[in-house]
PDB file of N, CA and C in Angstrom:
ATOM      1  N   MET C   1       0.843  -1.179   0.000  1.00 79.00           N
ATOM      2  CA  MET C   1       0.000   0.000   0.000  1.00 79.00           C
ATOM      3  C   MET C   1       0.887   1.241   0.000  1.00 79.00           C
ATOM      4  N   ALA C   2       0.509   2.231  -0.771  1.00 86.00           N
ATOM      5  CA  ALA C   2       1.317   3.437  -0.894  1.00 86.00           C
ATOM      6  C   ALA C   2       1.233   4.286   0.365  1.00 86.00           C
ATOM      7  N   VAL C   3       2.358   4.855   0.718  1.00 89.00           N
ATOM      8  CA  VAL C   3       2.450   5.715   1.892  1.00 89.00           C
ATOM      9  C   VAL C   3       3.005   7.060   1.432  1.00 89.00           C
ATOM     10  N   PRO C   4       2.462   8.188   1.924  1.00 88.00           N
ATOM     11  CA  PRO C   4       2.991   9.486   1.514  1.00 88.00           C
ATOM     12  C   PRO C   4       4.459   9.645   1.925  1.00 88.00           C
ATOM     13  N   PHE C   5       5.262  10.183   1.010  1.00 93.00           N
ATOM     14  CA  PHE C   5       6.683  10.369   1.278  1.00 93.00           C
ATOM     15  C   PHE C   5       6.893  11.456   2.325  1.00 93.00           C
ATOM     16  N   ARG C   6       6.103  12.534   2.234  1.00 93.00           N
ATOM     17  CA  ARG C   6       6.217  13.629   3.198  1.00 93.00           C
ATOM     18  C   ARG C   6       4.847  13.920   3.808  1.00 93.00           C
ATOM     19  N   ARG C   7       4.902  14.516   4.974  1.00 93.00           N
ATOM     20  CA  ARG C   7       3.674  14.905   5.657  1.00 93.00           C
ATOM     21  C   ARG C   7       3.028  16.080   4.920  1.00 93.00           C
ATOM     22  N   THR C   8       1.704  16.069   4.810  1.00 93.00           N
ATOM     23  CA  THR C   8       0.981  17.179   4.196  1.00 93.00           C
ATOM     24  C   THR C   8       0.942  18.345   5.187  1.00 93.00           C
ATOM     25  N   SER C   9       1.377  19.511   4.732  1.00 95.00           N
ATOM     26  CA  SER C   9       1.431  20.670   5.625  1.00 95.00           C
ATOM     27  C   SER C   9       0.030  21.170   5.955  1.00 95.00           C
ATOM     28  N   LYS C  10      -0.060  21.972   7.002  1.00 95.00           N
ATOM     29  CA  LYS C  10      -1.354  22.541   7.410  1.00 95.00           C
ATOM     30  C   LYS C  10      -1.939  23.420   6.308  1.00 95.00           C
ATOM     31  N   THR C  11      -1.078  24.182   5.641  1.00 96.00           N
ATOM     32  CA  THR C  11      -1.548  25.077   4.591  1.00 96.00           C
ATOM     33  C   THR C  11      -2.124  24.305   3.414  1.00 96.00           C
ATOM     34  N   LYS C  12      -1.409  23.272   2.956  1.00 95.00           N
ATOM     35  CA  LYS C  12      -1.895  22.470   1.829  1.00 95.00           C
ATOM     36  C   LYS C  12      -3.192  21.759   2.186  1.00 95.00           C
ATOM     37  N   LYS C  13      -3.273  21.248   3.406  1.00 94.00           N
ATOM     38  CA  LYS C  13      -4.474  20.544   3.857  1.00 94.00           C
ATOM     39  C   LYS C  13      -5.660  21.500   3.914  1.00 94.00           C
ATOM     40  N   ARG C  14      -5.446  22.689   4.427  1.00 94.00           N
ATOM     41  CA  ARG C  14      -6.530  23.664   4.544  1.00 94.00           C
ATOM     42  C   ARG C  14      -6.933  24.230   3.190  1.00 94.00           C
ATOM     43  N   MET C  15      -5.981  24.377   2.271  1.00 95.00           N
ATOM     44  CA  MET C  15      -6.312  24.841   0.926  1.00 95.00           C
ATOM     45  C   MET C  15      -7.187  23.817   0.210  1.00 95.00           C
ATOM     46  N   ARG C  16      -6.931  22.540   0.435  1.00 93.00           N
ATOM     47  CA  ARG C  16      -7.720  21.484  -0.186  1.00 93.00           C
ATOM     48  C   ARG C  16      -9.129  21.451   0.390  1.00 93.00           C
ATOM     49  N   ARG C  17      -9.262  21.768   1.659  1.00 93.00           N
ATOM     50  CA  ARG C  17     -10.555  21.662   2.341  1.00 93.00           C
ATOM     51  C   ARG C  17     -11.405  22.921   2.265  1.00 93.00           C
ATOM     52  N   THR C  18     -10.973  23.952   1.565  1.00 91.00           N
ATOM     53  CA  THR C  18     -11.751  25.195   1.498  1.00 91.00           C
ATOM     54  C   THR C  18     -13.087  24.993   0.807  1.00 91.00           C
ATOM     55  N   HIS C  19     -13.212  23.990  -0.040  1.00 90.00           N
ATOM     56  CA  HIS C  19     -14.449  23.749  -0.770  1.00 90.00           C
ATOM     57  C   HIS C  19     -15.402  22.837  -0.015  1.00 90.00           C
ATOM     58  N   LEU C  20     -15.030  22.361   1.160  1.00 90.00           N
ATOM     59  CA  LEU C  20     -15.853  21.417   1.910  1.00 90.00           C
ATOM     60  C   LEU C  20     -16.715  22.099   2.958  1.00 90.00           C
ATOM     61  N   LYS C  21     -16.984  23.385   2.805  1.00 88.00           N
ATOM     62  CA  LYS C  21     -17.769  24.102   3.793  1.00 88.00           C
ATOM     63  C   LYS C  21     -19.262  24.007   3.474  1.00 88.00           C
ATOM     64  N   LYS C  22     -20.072  24.197   4.484  1.00 88.00           N
ATOM     65  CA  LYS C  22     -21.518  24.182   4.300  1.00 88.00           C
ATOM     66  C   LYS C  22     -21.969  25.528   3.745  1.00 88.00           C
ATOM     67  N   GLU C  23     -23.027  25.481   2.960  1.00 87.00           N
ATOM     68  CA  GLU C  23     -23.571  26.700   2.375  1.00 87.00           C
ATOM     69  C   GLU C  23     -24.966  26.955   2.927  1.00 87.00           C
ATOM     70  N   VAL C  24     -25.318  28.209   3.021  1.00 86.00           N
ATOM     71  CA  VAL C  24     -26.643  28.590   3.460  1.00 86.00           C
ATOM     72  C   VAL C  24     -27.605  28.388   2.296  1.00 86.00           C
ATOM     73  N   GLY C  25     -28.727  27.730   2.560  1.00 89.00           N
ATOM     74  CA  GLY C  25     -29.705  27.503   1.507  1.00 89.00           C
ATOM     75  C   GLY C  25     -30.370  28.794   1.068  1.00 89.00           C
ATOM     76  N   ALA C  26     -30.903  28.788  -0.134  1.00 93.00           N
ATOM     77  CA  ALA C  26     -31.553  29.975  -0.678  1.00 93.00           C
ATOM     78  C   ALA C  26     -32.882  30.214   0.037  1.00 93.00           C
ATOM     79  N   LEU C  27     -33.181  31.465   0.334  1.00 94.00           N
ATOM     80  CA  LEU C  27     -34.429  31.846   0.990  1.00 94.00           C
ATOM     81  C   LEU C  27     -35.047  33.017   0.243  1.00 94.00           C
ATOM     82  N   THR C  28     -36.371  33.035   0.200  1.00 93.00           N
ATOM     83  CA  THR C  28     -37.107  34.147  -0.382  1.00 93.00           C
ATOM     84  C   THR C  28     -38.195  34.566   0.589  1.00 93.00           C
ATOM     85  N   LYS C  29     -38.883  35.657   0.267  1.00 93.00           N
ATOM     86  CA  LYS C  29     -39.982  36.124   1.107  1.00 93.00           C
ATOM     87  C   LYS C  29     -41.305  35.797   0.446  1.00 93.00           C
ATOM     88  N   CYS C  30     -42.282  35.442   1.258  1.00 91.00           N
ATOM     89  CA  CYS C  30     -43.627  35.172   0.765  1.00 91.00           C
ATOM     90  C   CYS C  30     -44.221  36.491   0.258  1.00 91.00           C
ATOM     91  N   SER C  31     -44.878  36.424  -0.890  1.00 89.00           N
ATOM     92  CA  SER C  31     -45.421  37.648  -1.475  1.00 89.00           C
ATOM     93  C   SER C  31     -46.653  38.150  -0.722  1.00 89.00           C
ATOM     94  N   LYS C  32     -47.313  37.269   0.027  1.00 89.00           N
ATOM     95  CA  LYS C  32     -48.517  37.690   0.744  1.00 89.00           C
ATOM     96  C   LYS C  32     -48.224  38.114   2.181  1.00 89.00           C
ATOM     97  N   CYS C  33     -47.582  37.234   2.962  1.00 90.00           N
ATOM     98  CA  CYS C  33     -47.388  37.544   4.381  1.00 90.00           C
ATOM     99  C   CYS C  33     -45.979  38.040   4.705  1.00 90.00           C
ATOM    100  N   GLY C  34     -45.017  37.836   3.813  1.00 91.00           N
ATOM    101  CA  GLY C  34     -43.670  38.352   4.024  1.00 91.00           C
ATOM    102  C   GLY C  34     -42.774  37.456   4.854  1.00 91.00           C
ATOM    103  N   SER C  35     -43.217  36.263   5.212  1.00 93.00           N
ATOM    104  CA  SER C  35     -42.359  35.371   5.987  1.00 93.00           C
ATOM    105  C   SER C  35     -41.300  34.745   5.083  1.00 93.00           C
ATOM    106  N   THR C  36     -40.215  34.289   5.675  1.00 94.00           N
ATOM    107  CA  THR C  36     -39.115  33.708   4.923  1.00 94.00           C
ATOM    108  C   THR C  36     -39.424  32.254   4.600  1.00 94.00           C
ATOM    109  N   ILE C  37     -39.326  31.900   3.303  1.00 94.00           N
ATOM    110  CA  ILE C  37     -39.602  30.529   2.863  1.00 94.00           C
ATOM    111  C   ILE C  37     -38.537  30.103   1.859  1.00 94.00           C
ATOM    112  N   ARG C  38     -38.443  28.803   1.606  1.00 94.00           N
ATOM    113  CA  ARG C  38     -37.576  28.299   0.556  1.00 94.00           C
ATOM    114  C   ARG C  38     -38.259  28.520  -0.793  1.00 94.00           C
ATOM    115  N   PRO C  39     -37.490  28.777  -1.848  1.00 93.00           N
ATOM    116  CA  PRO C  39     -38.111  29.034  -3.146  1.00 93.00           C
ATOM    117  C   PRO C  39     -38.831  27.812  -3.696  1.00 93.00           C
ATOM    118  N   HIS C  40     -39.901  28.051  -4.434  1.00 93.00           N
ATOM    119  CA  HIS C  40     -40.715  27.017  -5.082  1.00 93.00           C
ATOM    120  C   HIS C  40     -41.387  26.097  -4.076  1.00 93.00           C
ATOM    121  N   ARG C  41     -41.743  26.630  -2.914  1.00 92.00           N
ATOM    122  CA  ARG C  41     -42.458  25.881  -1.898  1.00 92.00           C
ATOM    123  C   ARG C  41     -43.654  26.707  -1.449  1.00 92.00           C
ATOM    124  N   ALA C  42     -44.689  26.046  -0.965  1.00 93.00           N
ATOM    125  CA  ALA C  42     -45.833  26.765  -0.420  1.00 93.00           C
ATOM    126  C   ALA C  42     -45.452  27.345   0.937  1.00 93.00           C
ATOM    127  N   CYS C  43     -45.985  28.513   1.252  1.00 92.00           N
ATOM    128  CA  CYS C  43     -45.712  29.168   2.529  1.00 92.00           C
ATOM    129  C   CYS C  43     -46.399  28.393   3.644  1.00 92.00           C
ATOM    130  N   THR C  44     -45.678  28.127   4.711  1.00 90.00           N
ATOM    131  CA  THR C  44     -46.257  27.387   5.833  1.00 90.00           C
ATOM    132  C   THR C  44     -47.086  28.278   6.746  1.00 90.00           C
ATOM    133  N   LYS C  45     -46.893  29.581   6.674  1.00 90.00           N
ATOM    134  CA  LYS C  45     -47.640  30.509   7.525  1.00 90.00           C
ATOM    135  C   LYS C  45     -49.023  30.811   6.961  1.00 90.00           C
ATOM    136  N   CYS C  46     -49.093  31.132   5.648  1.00 90.00           N
ATOM    137  CA  CYS C  46     -50.380  31.520   5.068  1.00 90.00           C
ATOM    138  C   CYS C  46     -50.915  30.498   4.060  1.00 90.00           C
ATOM    139  N   GLY C  47     -50.077  29.554   3.593  1.00 90.00           N
ATOM    140  CA  GLY C  47     -50.535  28.506   2.693  1.00 90.00           C
ATOM    141  C   GLY C  47     -50.627  28.908   1.237  1.00 90.00           C
ATOM    142  N   ASN C  48     -50.012  30.006   0.846  1.00 92.00           N
ATOM    143  CA  ASN C  48     -50.081  30.474  -0.538  1.00 92.00           C
ATOM    144  C   ASN C  48     -48.857  30.059  -1.326  1.00 92.00           C
ATOM    145  N   TYR C  49     -49.074  29.850  -2.622  1.00 92.00           N
ATOM    146  CA  TYR C  49     -47.982  29.603  -3.561  1.00 92.00           C
ATOM    147  C   TYR C  49     -48.366  30.217  -4.898  1.00 92.00           C
ATOM    148  N   ASN C  50     -47.524  31.063  -5.425  1.00 89.00           N
ATOM    149  CA  ASN C  50     -47.744  31.711  -6.719  1.00 89.00           C
ATOM    150  C   ASN C  50     -49.052  32.501  -6.745  1.00 89.00           C
ATOM    151  N   GLY C  51     -49.362  33.153  -5.627  1.00 84.00           N
ATOM    152  CA  GLY C  51     -50.548  33.998  -5.559  1.00 84.00           C
ATOM    153  C   GLY C  51     -51.848  33.255  -5.329  1.00 84.00           C
ATOM    154  N   LYS C  52     -51.806  31.949  -5.102  1.00 87.00           N
ATOM    155  CA  LYS C  52     -53.021  31.160  -4.881  1.00 87.00           C
ATOM    156  C   LYS C  52     -52.902  30.404  -3.565  1.00 87.00           C
ATOM    157  N   GLU C  53     -54.034  30.206  -2.916  1.00 88.00           N
ATOM    158  CA  GLU C  53     -54.030  29.439  -1.670  1.00 88.00           C
ATOM    159  C   GLU C  53     -54.068  27.953  -2.017  1.00 88.00           C
ATOM    160  N   VAL C  54     -53.004  27.247  -1.669  1.00 88.00           N
ATOM    161  CA  VAL C  54     -52.917  25.822  -1.991  1.00 88.00           C
ATOM    162  C   VAL C  54     -53.032  24.948  -0.748  1.00 88.00           C
ATOM    163  N   ILE C  55     -52.813  25.530   0.428  1.00 88.00           N
ATOM    164  CA  ILE C  55     -52.931  24.809   1.690  1.00 88.00           C
ATOM    165  C   ILE C  55     -53.809  25.634   2.609  1.00 88.00           C
ATOM    166  N   SER C  56     -54.797  24.984   3.214  1.00 88.00           N
ATOM    167  CA  SER C  56     -55.609  25.717   4.182  1.00 88.00           C
ATOM    168  C   SER C  56     -54.935  25.618   5.542  1.00 88.00           C
ATOM    169  N   VAL C  57     -54.502  26.774   6.039  1.00 80.00           N
ATOM    170  CA  VAL C  57     -53.775  26.837   7.300  1.00 80.00           C
ATOM    171  C   VAL C  57     -54.689  27.444   8.352  1.00 80.00           C
ATOM    172  N   THR C  58     -54.851  26.767   9.475  1.00 81.00           N
ATOM    173  CA  THR C  58     -55.640  27.304  10.588  1.00 81.00           C
ATOM    174  C   THR C  58     -54.693  27.717  11.699  1.00 81.00           C
ATOM    175  N   GLU C  59     -55.065  28.740  12.415  1.00 67.00           N
ATOM    176  CA  GLU C  59     -54.256  29.242  13.520  1.00 67.00           C
ATOM    177  C   GLU C  59     -54.325  28.255  14.676  1.00 67.00           C
ATOM    178  N   LYS C  60     -53.194  27.984  15.304  1.00 58.00           N
ATOM    179  CA  LYS C  60     -53.165  27.107  16.470  1.00 58.00           C
ATOM    180  C   LYS C  60     -53.659  27.882  17.682  1.00 58.00           C
ATOM    181  N   GLU C  61     -54.458  27.239  18.494  1.00 50.00           N
ATOM    182  CA  GLU C  61     -54.998  27.895  19.678  1.00 50.00           C
ATOM    183  C   GLU C  61     -53.966  27.872  20.785  1.00 50.00           C
ATOM    184  N   GLU C  62     -53.790  29.006  21.439  1.00 53.00           N
ATOM    185  CA  GLU C  62     -52.856  29.126  22.558  1.00 53.00           C
ATOM    186  C   GLU C  62     -53.535  28.623  23.823  1.00 53.00           C
ATOM    187  N   ASN C  63     -52.808  27.858  24.614  1.00 52.00           N
ATOM    188  CA  ASN C  63     -53.357  27.362  25.880  1.00 52.00           C
ATOM    189  C   ASN C  63     -53.157  28.341  26.983  1.00 52.00           C
TER     190      ASN C  63
END
C-alpha cells in the first residue's frame, strides 16, 4: 500500500478543504405575508404559492 513520502502541511491541507464548507440555503420572502420561505415551496404561515391558496392553514390555539 502506498504511503505518503512527506507529511501534508497545514496550509496544503486547509487549501484542499476550502471547498468542503456548508452553504446557506436559498431563501425568499412570501409575497402575501412576508415570511421567509424556501423558493418554489408553499408558505407554511399563510398557505399560498404563486398567488393562490394551496394549503388551508388554521391558527393554532394558545393554551
